[in-house]
mmCIF file with all atom_site columns, C-alpha atoms in Angstrom:
data_model
loop_
_atom_site.group_PDB
_atom_site.id
_atom_site.type_symbol
_atom_site.label_atom_id
_atom_site.label_alt_id
_atom_site.label_comp_id
_atom_site.label_asym_id
_atom_site.label_entity_id
_atom_site.label_seq_id
_atom_site.pdbx_PDB_ins_code
_atom_site.Cartn_x
_atom_site.Cartn_y
_atom_site.Cartn_z
_atom_site.occupancy
_atom_site.B_iso_or_equiv
_atom_site.pdbx_formal_charge
_atom_site.auth_seq_id
_atom_site.auth_comp_id
_atom_site.auth_asym_id
_atom_site.auth_atom_id
_atom_site.pdbx_PDB_model_num
ATOM 1   C CA . MET O 1 1   ? -3.476  19.366  -5.298  1.00 86.00 ? 23  MET O CA 1
ATOM 2   C CA . THR O 1 2   ? -4.706  16.014  -3.993  1.00 94.00 ? 24  THR O CA 1
ATOM 3   C CA . ILE O 1 3   ? -3.501  14.837  -0.594  1.00 95.00 ? 25  ILE O CA 1
ATOM 4   C CA . ARG O 1 4   ? -2.599  11.169  -0.855  1.00 97.00 ? 26  ARG O CA 1
ATOM 5   C CA . ILE O 1 5   ? -2.641  8.696   2.035   1.00 97.00 ? 27  ILE O CA 1
ATOM 6   C CA . VAL O 1 6   ? -1.385  5.169   1.376   1.00 98.00 ? 28  VAL O CA 1
ATOM 7   C CA . VAL O 1 7   ? -2.179  2.187   3.567   1.00 98.00 ? 29  VAL O CA 1
ATOM 8   C CA . THR O 1 8   ? 0.683   -0.274  3.181   1.00 98.00 ? 30  THR O CA 1
ATOM 9   C CA . GLY O 1 9   ? 2.375   -3.252  4.785   1.00 96.00 ? 31  GLY O CA 1
ATOM 10  C CA . PRO O 1 10  ? 2.678   -7.021  4.551   1.00 93.00 ? 32  PRO O CA 1
ATOM 11  C CA . GLU O 1 11  ? -0.147  -9.268  3.482   1.00 88.00 ? 33  GLU O CA 1
ATOM 12  C CA . CYS O 1 12  ? -3.137  -9.821  5.730   1.00 86.00 ? 34  CYS O CA 1
ATOM 13  C CA . THR O 1 13  ? -2.655  -6.723  7.885   1.00 92.00 ? 35  THR O CA 1
ATOM 14  C CA . GLY O 1 14  ? -6.034  -5.135  7.252   1.00 93.00 ? 36  GLY O CA 1
ATOM 15  C CA . LYS O 1 15  ? -4.947  -2.697  4.533   1.00 95.00 ? 37  LYS O CA 1
ATOM 16  C CA . THR O 1 16  ? -8.029  -2.990  2.342   1.00 94.00 ? 38  THR O CA 1
ATOM 17  C CA . THR O 1 17  ? -10.462 -2.668  5.233   1.00 95.00 ? 39  THR O CA 1
ATOM 18  C CA . LEU O 1 18  ? -8.566  0.295   6.650   1.00 97.00 ? 40  LEU O CA 1
ATOM 19  C CA . ALA O 1 19  ? -8.274  2.085   3.287   1.00 97.00 ? 41  ALA O CA 1
ATOM 20  C CA . GLU O 1 20  ? -11.996 1.690   2.655   1.00 97.00 ? 42  GLU O CA 1
ATOM 21  C CA . GLN O 1 21  ? -12.866 2.876   6.184   1.00 97.00 ? 43  GLN O CA 1
ATOM 22  C CA . LEU O 1 22  ? -10.562 5.897   5.937   1.00 97.00 ? 44  LEU O CA 1
ATOM 23  C CA . GLY O 1 23  ? -12.091 6.886   2.611   1.00 97.00 ? 45  GLY O CA 1
ATOM 24  C CA . ALA O 1 24  ? -15.563 6.702   4.151   1.00 97.00 ? 46  ALA O CA 1
ATOM 25  C CA . HIS O 1 25  ? -14.475 8.583   7.271   1.00 96.00 ? 47  HIS O CA 1
ATOM 26  C CA . PHE O 1 26  ? -12.952 11.463  5.309   1.00 95.00 ? 48  PHE O CA 1
ATOM 27  C CA . GLY O 1 27  ? -15.546 11.389  2.520   1.00 95.00 ? 49  GLY O CA 1
ATOM 28  C CA . ALA O 1 28  ? -12.805 10.600  0.021   1.00 96.00 ? 50  ALA O CA 1
ATOM 29  C CA . PRO O 1 29  ? -12.382 8.063   -2.760  1.00 97.00 ? 51  PRO O CA 1
ATOM 30  C CA . TRP O 1 30  ? -10.205 5.045   -2.055  1.00 97.00 ? 52  TRP O CA 1
ATOM 31  C CA . LEU O 1 31  ? -8.193  3.077   -4.563  1.00 97.00 ? 53  LEU O CA 1
ATOM 32  C CA . PRO O 1 32  ? -8.091  -0.748  -4.280  1.00 96.00 ? 54  PRO O CA 1
ATOM 33  C CA . GLU O 1 33  ? -4.831  -2.690  -4.460  1.00 94.00 ? 55  GLU O CA 1
ATOM 34  C CA . VAL O 1 34  ? -3.870  -3.256  -8.100  1.00 95.00 ? 56  VAL O CA 1
ATOM 35  C CA . ALA O 1 35  ? -1.282  -5.965  -7.367  1.00 93.00 ? 57  ALA O CA 1
ATOM 36  C CA . ARG O 1 36  ? -3.882  -8.155  -5.677  1.00 89.00 ? 58  ARG O CA 1
ATOM 37  C CA . GLN O 1 37  ? -6.220  -7.851  -8.672  1.00 92.00 ? 59  GLN O CA 1
ATOM 38  C CA . TYR O 1 38  ? -3.345  -8.688  -11.016 1.00 94.00 ? 60  TYR O CA 1
ATOM 39  C CA . ALA O 1 39  ? -2.286  -11.715 -8.924  1.00 91.00 ? 61  ALA O CA 1
ATOM 40  C CA . ALA O 1 40  ? -5.882  -12.991 -8.886  1.00 90.00 ? 62  ALA O CA 1
ATOM 41  C CA . GLU O 1 41  ? -6.018  -12.730 -12.695 1.00 92.00 ? 63  GLU O CA 1
ATOM 42  C CA . ARG O 1 42  ? -2.785  -14.705 -13.043 1.00 92.00 ? 64  ARG O CA 1
ATOM 43  C CA . ALA O 1 43  ? -4.084  -17.338 -10.594 1.00 89.00 ? 65  ALA O CA 1
ATOM 44  C CA . ARG O 1 44  ? -7.240  -17.755 -12.701 1.00 90.00 ? 66  ARG O CA 1
ATOM 45  C CA . GLU O 1 45  ? -4.926  -18.334 -15.683 1.00 93.00 ? 67  GLU O CA 1
ATOM 46  C CA . GLY O 1 46  ? -3.204  -21.071 -13.700 1.00 91.00 ? 68  GLY O CA 1
ATOM 47  C CA . ARG O 1 47  ? 0.078   -19.331 -13.079 1.00 90.00 ? 69  ARG O CA 1
ATOM 48  C CA . GLY O 1 48  ? 1.797   -17.385 -10.352 1.00 88.00 ? 70  GLY O CA 1
ATOM 49  C CA . LEU O 1 49  ? 3.574   -14.075 -10.600 1.00 91.00 ? 71  LEU O CA 1
ATOM 50  C CA . LEU O 1 50  ? 6.976   -13.772 -12.261 1.00 93.00 ? 72  LEU O CA 1
ATOM 51  C CA . ALA O 1 51  ? 9.697   -11.137 -12.016 1.00 95.00 ? 73  ALA O CA 1
ATOM 52  C CA . GLY O 1 52  ? 8.517   -9.691  -15.342 1.00 95.00 ? 74  GLY O CA 1
ATOM 53  C CA . ASP O 1 53  ? 5.112   -8.981  -13.823 1.00 96.00 ? 75  ASP O CA 1
ATOM 54  C CA . VAL O 1 54  ? 6.467   -6.402  -11.354 1.00 96.00 ? 76  VAL O CA 1
ATOM 55  C CA . ASP O 1 55  ? 6.731   -3.542  -13.868 1.00 97.00 ? 77  ASP O CA 1
ATOM 56  C CA . LEU O 1 56  ? 3.383   -4.559  -15.409 1.00 97.00 ? 78  LEU O CA 1
ATOM 57  C CA . ILE O 1 57  ? 1.775   -4.299  -11.971 1.00 97.00 ? 79  ILE O CA 1
ATOM 58  C CA . ALA O 1 58  ? 3.432   -0.903  -11.516 1.00 98.00 ? 80  ALA O CA 1
ATOM 59  C CA . ALA O 1 59  ? 2.147   0.322   -14.886 1.00 98.00 ? 81  ALA O CA 1
ATOM 60  C CA . ARG O 1 60  ? -1.393  -0.719  -13.943 1.00 97.00 ? 82  ARG O CA 1
ATOM 61  C CA . ALA O 1 61  ? -1.037  0.978   -10.570 1.00 97.00 ? 83  ALA O CA 1
ATOM 62  C CA . ILE O 1 62  ? 0.072   4.202   -12.257 1.00 98.00 ? 84  ILE O CA 1
ATOM 63  C CA . ALA O 1 63  ? -2.901  4.074   -14.641 1.00 98.00 ? 85  ALA O CA 1
ATOM 64  C CA . ALA O 1 64  ? -5.329  3.454   -11.762 1.00 97.00 ? 86  ALA O CA 1
ATOM 65  C CA . ASP O 1 65  ? -3.752  6.241   -9.705  1.00 97.00 ? 87  ASP O CA 1
ATOM 66  C CA . ASP O 1 66  ? -3.901  8.683   -12.626 1.00 97.00 ? 88  ASP O CA 1
ATOM 67  C CA . ALA O 1 67  ? -7.551  7.806   -13.267 1.00 97.00 ? 89  ALA O CA 1
ATOM 68  C CA . ALA O 1 68  ? -8.413  8.378   -9.593  1.00 96.00 ? 90  ALA O CA 1
ATOM 69  C CA . LEU O 1 69  ? -6.530  11.687  -9.570  1.00 96.00 ? 91  LEU O CA 1
ATOM 70  C CA . ALA O 1 70  ? -8.150  12.922  -12.803 1.00 96.00 ? 92  ALA O CA 1
ATOM 71  C CA . SER O 1 71  ? -11.154 14.310  -10.928 1.00 95.00 ? 93  SER O CA 1
ATOM 72  C CA . ALA O 1 72  ? -8.775  16.147  -8.549  1.00 95.00 ? 94  ALA O CA 1
ATOM 73  C CA . PRO O 1 73  ? -10.228 14.922  -5.255  1.00 96.00 ? 95  PRO O CA 1
ATOM 74  C CA . ARG O 1 74  ? -9.043  16.823  -2.183  1.00 94.00 ? 96  ARG O CA 1
ATOM 75  C CA . LEU O 1 75  ? -7.965  13.498  -0.617  1.00 95.00 ? 97  LEU O CA 1
ATOM 76  C CA . LEU O 1 76  ? -7.271  10.048  -2.081  1.00 97.00 ? 98  LEU O CA 1
ATOM 77  C CA . VAL O 1 77  ? -6.727  6.969   0.089   1.00 98.00 ? 99  VAL O CA 1
ATOM 78  C CA . SER O 1 78  ? -4.860  4.105   -1.576  1.00 98.00 ? 100 SER O CA 1
ATOM 79  C CA . ASP O 1 79  ? -4.611  0.456   -0.617  1.00 97.00 ? 101 ASP O CA 1
ATOM 80  C CA . THR O 1 80  ? -0.853  0.232   -1.366  1.00 96.00 ? 102 THR O CA 1
ATOM 81  C CA . ASP O 1 81  ? 1.119   2.070   -4.052  1.00 97.00 ? 103 ASP O CA 1
ATOM 82  C CA . LEU O 1 82  ? 4.362   1.819   -6.008  1.00 98.00 ? 104 LEU O CA 1
ATOM 83  C CA . LEU O 1 83  ? 6.492   1.633   -2.845  1.00 98.00 ? 105 LEU O CA 1
ATOM 84  C CA . SER O 1 84  ? 4.648   -1.598  -2.045  1.00 97.00 ? 106 SER O CA 1
ATOM 85  C CA . THR O 1 85  ? 5.488   -2.857  -5.535  1.00 97.00 ? 107 THR O CA 1
ATOM 86  C CA . VAL O 1 86  ? 9.157   -1.955  -4.961  1.00 98.00 ? 108 VAL O CA 1
ATOM 87  C CA . THR O 1 87  ? 9.122   -3.844  -1.658  1.00 97.00 ? 109 THR O CA 1
ATOM 88  C CA . TYR O 1 88  ? 7.490   -6.961  -3.074  1.00 94.00 ? 110 TYR O CA 1
ATOM 89  C CA . GLY O 1 89  ? 9.724   -6.911  -6.174  1.00 96.00 ? 111 GLY O CA 1
ATOM 90  C CA . ARG O 1 90  ? 12.789  -6.876  -3.962  1.00 97.00 ? 112 ARG O CA 1
ATOM 91  C CA . HIS O 1 91  ? 11.368  -9.481  -1.582  1.00 94.00 ? 113 HIS O CA 1
ATOM 92  C CA . TYR O 1 92  ? 10.289  -12.025 -4.184  1.00 92.00 ? 114 TYR O CA 1
ATOM 93  C CA . TYR O 1 93  ? 12.779  -11.400 -6.995  1.00 95.00 ? 115 TYR O CA 1
ATOM 94  C CA . GLY O 1 94  ? 15.732  -9.656  -5.370  1.00 96.00 ? 116 GLY O CA 1
ATOM 95  C CA . ALA O 1 95  ? 15.348  -6.316  -7.159  1.00 95.00 ? 117 ALA O CA 1
ATOM 96  C CA . SER O 1 96  ? 13.078  -3.663  -8.563  1.00 95.00 ? 118 SER O CA 1
ATOM 97  C CA . SER O 1 97  ? 13.778  -1.822  -11.785 1.00 97.00 ? 119 SER O CA 1
ATOM 98  C CA . ALA O 1 98  ? 15.328  1.628   -11.996 1.00 97.00 ? 120 ALA O CA 1
ATOM 99  C CA . TRP O 1 99  ? 12.142  2.736   -13.778 1.00 98.00 ? 121 TRP O CA 1
ATOM 100 C CA . LEU O 1 100 ? 9.947   1.525   -10.913 1.00 98.00 ? 122 LEU O CA 1
ATOM 101 C CA . ASP O 1 101 ? 12.196  3.104   -8.277  1.00 98.00 ? 123 ASP O CA 1
ATOM 102 C CA . GLY O 1 102 ? 12.069  6.416   -10.140 1.00 98.00 ? 124 GLY O CA 1
ATOM 103 C CA . GLU O 1 103 ? 8.290   6.334   -10.544 1.00 98.00 ? 125 GLU O CA 1
ATOM 104 C CA . ALA O 1 104 ? 7.831   5.378   -6.886  1.00 98.00 ? 126 ALA O CA 1
ATOM 105 C CA . ARG O 1 105 ? 9.992   8.299   -5.781  1.00 97.00 ? 127 ARG O CA 1
ATOM 106 C CA . ALA O 1 106 ? 8.186   10.762  -8.073  1.00 97.00 ? 128 ALA O CA 1
ATOM 107 C CA . ARG O 1 107 ? 4.726   9.584   -6.989  1.00 97.00 ? 129 ARG O CA 1
ATOM 108 C CA . ARG O 1 108 ? 5.394   9.336   -3.261  1.00 97.00 ? 130 ARG O CA 1
ATOM 109 C CA . ALA O 1 109 ? 2.306   10.058  -1.150  1.00 97.00 ? 131 ALA O CA 1
ATOM 110 C CA . ARG O 1 110 ? 1.996   12.624  1.662   1.00 96.00 ? 132 ARG O CA 1
ATOM 111 C CA . LEU O 1 111 ? 1.472   9.943   4.317   1.00 97.00 ? 133 LEU O CA 1
ATOM 112 C CA . TYR O 1 112 ? 2.025   6.202   4.619   1.00 98.00 ? 134 TYR O CA 1
ATOM 113 C CA . LEU O 1 113 ? 0.180   4.181   7.221   1.00 98.00 ? 135 LEU O CA 1
ATOM 114 C CA . LEU O 1 114 ? 2.324   1.063   7.703   1.00 98.00 ? 136 LEU O CA 1
ATOM 115 C CA . CYS O 1 115 ? 0.115   -1.710  9.069   1.00 97.00 ? 137 CYS O CA 1
ATOM 116 C CA . ALA O 1 116 ? 1.792   -3.973  11.598  1.00 97.00 ? 138 ALA O CA 1
ATOM 117 C CA . PRO O 1 117 ? 1.356   -7.750  11.212  1.00 95.00 ? 139 PRO O CA 1
ATOM 118 C CA . ASP O 1 118 ? -0.599  -8.004  14.472  1.00 94.00 ? 140 ASP O CA 1
ATOM 119 C CA . LEU O 1 119 ? -3.834  -9.326  12.959  1.00 89.00 ? 141 LEU O CA 1
ATOM 120 C CA . PRO O 1 120 ? -4.462  -13.039 12.358  1.00 85.00 ? 142 PRO O CA 1
ATOM 121 C CA . TRP O 1 121 ? -3.296  -14.361 8.996   1.00 79.00 ? 143 TRP O CA 1
ATOM 122 C CA . THR O 1 122 ? -6.039  -15.763 6.758   1.00 77.00 ? 144 THR O CA 1
ATOM 123 C CA . ALA O 1 123 ? -5.382  -17.952 3.732   1.00 68.00 ? 145 ALA O CA 1
ATOM 124 C CA . ASP O 1 124 ? -7.166  -16.866 0.558   1.00 66.00 ? 146 ASP O CA 1
ATOM 125 C CA . GLY O 1 125 ? -5.301  -18.475 -2.334  1.00 61.00 ? 147 GLY O CA 1
ATOM 126 C CA . ILE O 1 126 ? -3.286  -15.308 -3.106  1.00 65.00 ? 148 ILE O CA 1
ATOM 127 C CA . ARG O 1 127 ? -1.532  -14.699 0.210   1.00 60.00 ? 149 ARG O CA 1
ATOM 128 C CA . ASP O 1 128 ? 1.431   -17.017 0.594   1.00 67.00 ? 150 ASP O CA 1
ATOM 129 C CA . ARG O 1 129 ? 3.857   -15.916 3.298   1.00 71.00 ? 151 ARG O CA 1
ATOM 130 C CA . PRO O 1 130 ? 2.255   -16.188 6.758   1.00 70.00 ? 152 PRO O CA 1
ATOM 131 C CA . GLU O 1 131 ? 5.556   -17.019 8.425   1.00 80.00 ? 153 GLU O CA 1
ATOM 132 C CA . GLN O 1 132 ? 7.375   -14.063 6.823   1.00 84.00 ? 154 GLN O CA 1
ATOM 133 C CA . ARG O 1 133 ? 5.088   -11.181 7.817   1.00 89.00 ? 155 ARG O CA 1
ATOM 134 C CA . ASP O 1 134 ? 7.537   -9.803  10.401  1.00 94.00 ? 156 ASP O CA 1
ATOM 135 C CA . GLU O 1 135 ? 10.369  -9.979  7.865   1.00 94.00 ? 157 GLU O CA 1
ATOM 136 C CA . LEU O 1 136 ? 8.188   -8.260  5.255   1.00 94.00 ? 158 LEU O CA 1
ATOM 137 C CA . PHE O 1 137 ? 7.166   -5.594  7.764   1.00 97.00 ? 159 PHE O CA 1
ATOM 138 C CA . ALA O 1 138 ? 10.852  -4.786  8.294   1.00 97.00 ? 160 ALA O CA 1
ATOM 139 C CA . GLU O 1 139 ? 11.377  -4.676  4.518   1.00 97.00 ? 161 GLU O CA 1
ATOM 140 C CA . PHE O 1 140 ? 8.440   -2.272  4.095   1.00 97.00 ? 162 PHE O CA 1
ATOM 141 C CA . ALA O 1 141 ? 9.853   -0.065  6.852   1.00 98.00 ? 163 ALA O CA 1
ATOM 142 C CA . GLY O 1 142 ? 13.257  -0.094  5.159   1.00 98.00 ? 164 GLY O CA 1
ATOM 143 C CA . VAL O 1 143 ? 11.896  0.864   1.728   1.00 98.00 ? 165 VAL O CA 1
ATOM 144 C CA . LEU O 1 144 ? 9.741   3.633   3.218   1.00 98.00 ? 166 LEU O CA 1
ATOM 145 C CA . LYS O 1 145 ? 12.802  5.000   5.014   1.00 98.00 ? 167 LYS O CA 1
ATOM 146 C CA . GLU O 1 146 ? 14.958  4.707   1.872   1.00 98.00 ? 168 GLU O CA 1
ATOM 147 C CA . PHE O 1 147 ? 12.379  6.717   -0.095  1.00 98.00 ? 169 PHE O CA 1
ATOM 148 C CA . SER O 1 148 ? 12.055  9.325   2.703   1.00 97.00 ? 170 SER O CA 1
ATOM 149 C CA . ALA O 1 149 ? 8.369   8.629   3.196   1.00 97.00 ? 171 ALA O CA 1
ATOM 150 C CA . ASN O 1 150 ? 6.297   10.195  5.979   1.00 96.00 ? 172 ASN O CA 1
ATOM 151 C CA . VAL O 1 151 ? 5.326   7.023   7.904   1.00 97.00 ? 173 VAL O CA 1
ATOM 152 C CA . VAL O 1 152 ? 3.181   6.131   10.893  1.00 97.00 ? 174 VAL O CA 1
ATOM 153 C CA . VAL O 1 153 ? 2.975   2.517   12.073  1.00 97.00 ? 175 VAL O CA 1
ATOM 154 C CA . ILE O 1 154 ? -0.602  1.403   12.731  1.00 97.00 ? 176 ILE O CA 1
ATOM 155 C CA . ARG O 1 155 ? -1.301  -1.346  15.275  1.00 96.00 ? 177 ARG O CA 1
ATOM 156 C CA . GLY O 1 156 ? -4.333  -2.891  16.919  1.00 94.00 ? 178 GLY O CA 1
ATOM 157 C CA . ASP O 1 157 ? -7.508  -4.346  15.552  1.00 89.00 ? 179 ASP O CA 1
ATOM 158 C CA . GLY O 1 158 ? -10.979 -3.153  14.741  1.00 89.00 ? 180 GLY O CA 1
ATOM 159 C CA . GLU O 1 159 ? -11.856 0.295   16.054  1.00 93.00 ? 181 GLU O CA 1
ATOM 160 C CA . ALA O 1 160 ? -8.423  0.727   17.692  1.00 95.00 ? 182 ALA O CA 1
ATOM 161 C CA . ARG O 1 161 ? -6.719  0.358   14.310  1.00 94.00 ? 183 ARG O CA 1
ATOM 162 C CA . MET O 1 162 ? -9.126  2.772   12.647  1.00 96.00 ? 184 MET O CA 1
ATOM 163 C CA . SER O 1 163 ? -8.787  5.321   15.466  1.00 96.00 ? 185 SER O CA 1
ATOM 164 C CA . ALA O 1 164 ? -4.998  5.135   15.243  1.00 96.00 ? 186 ALA O CA 1
ATOM 165 C CA . ALA O 1 165 ? -5.140  5.693   11.485  1.00 96.00 ? 187 ALA O CA 1
ATOM 166 C CA . VAL O 1 166 ? -7.526  8.661   11.722  1.00 96.00 ? 188 VAL O CA 1
ATOM 167 C CA . HIS O 1 167 ? -5.409  10.176  14.475  1.00 95.00 ? 189 HIS O CA 1
ATOM 168 C CA . ALA O 1 168 ? -2.207  9.691   12.454  1.00 95.00 ? 190 ALA O CA 1
ATOM 169 C CA . ALA O 1 169 ? -3.746  11.265  9.354   1.00 94.00 ? 191 ALA O CA 1
ATOM 170 C CA . THR O 1 170 ? -5.189  14.171  11.313  1.00 92.00 ? 192 THR O CA 1
ATOM 171 C CA . VAL O 1 171 ? -1.985  14.926  13.242  1.00 90.00 ? 193 VAL O CA 1
ATOM 172 C CA . ARG O 1 172 ? 0.530   14.338  10.432  1.00 84.00 ? 194 ARG O CA 1
ATOM 173 C CA . LEU O 1 173 ? -1.510  16.271  7.890   1.00 85.00 ? 195 LEU O CA 1
ATOM 174 C CA . ARG O 1 174 ? -2.815  18.955  10.291  1.00 76.00 ? 196 ARG O CA 1
ATOM 175 C CA . PRO O 1 175 ? -1.765  21.970  8.181   1.00 68.00 ? 197 PRO O CA 1
ATOM 176 C CA . LEU O 1 176 ? -3.800  20.474  5.341   1.00 63.00 ? 198 LEU O CA 1
ATOM 177 C CA . THR O 1 177 ? -7.561  20.320  5.591   1.00 58.00 ? 199 THR O CA 1
ATOM 178 C CA . LEU O 1 178 ? -8.711  16.711  5.244   1.00 58.00 ? 200 LEU O CA 1
ATOM 179 C CA . THR O 1 179 ? -12.441 17.407  5.247   1.00 52.00 ? 201 THR O CA 1
#
């Protein structure tokens, strides 16, 4: 069975960098954020995301997750997952679907590394809520608690952030061999 670690949190908190670094550190594949790819596609089409896109993003995330799990890696590191989609659906549109909530619960990872919004915010055309990162952080924490996720908050920048993440993964998943 694959051990899954998810790097999650509000926008511009270093999730992608951390997920990629953790994958390299543990010699494991890492899965990029599907929602970001989807949002970039919609932006190229000249439109933003709509409430109806939330379940489409989730379906793509499930397909990407299943494809990554097909080779049965010992460890898979993901840059967000369905609990992130739940959080953003609730934040932007006031709700997530019963289907999405059920899938998120069934596909919950072993460990969630919740990245604190303590890194500088950088505009990139997709990110849009620099002033709401603390609010979003609290919403992520609430959803993770609601779904009974195993969570460690990750703070700091650069090597400190990476060291905290490796330590959290090693300690929280100690009975499981990560290497």
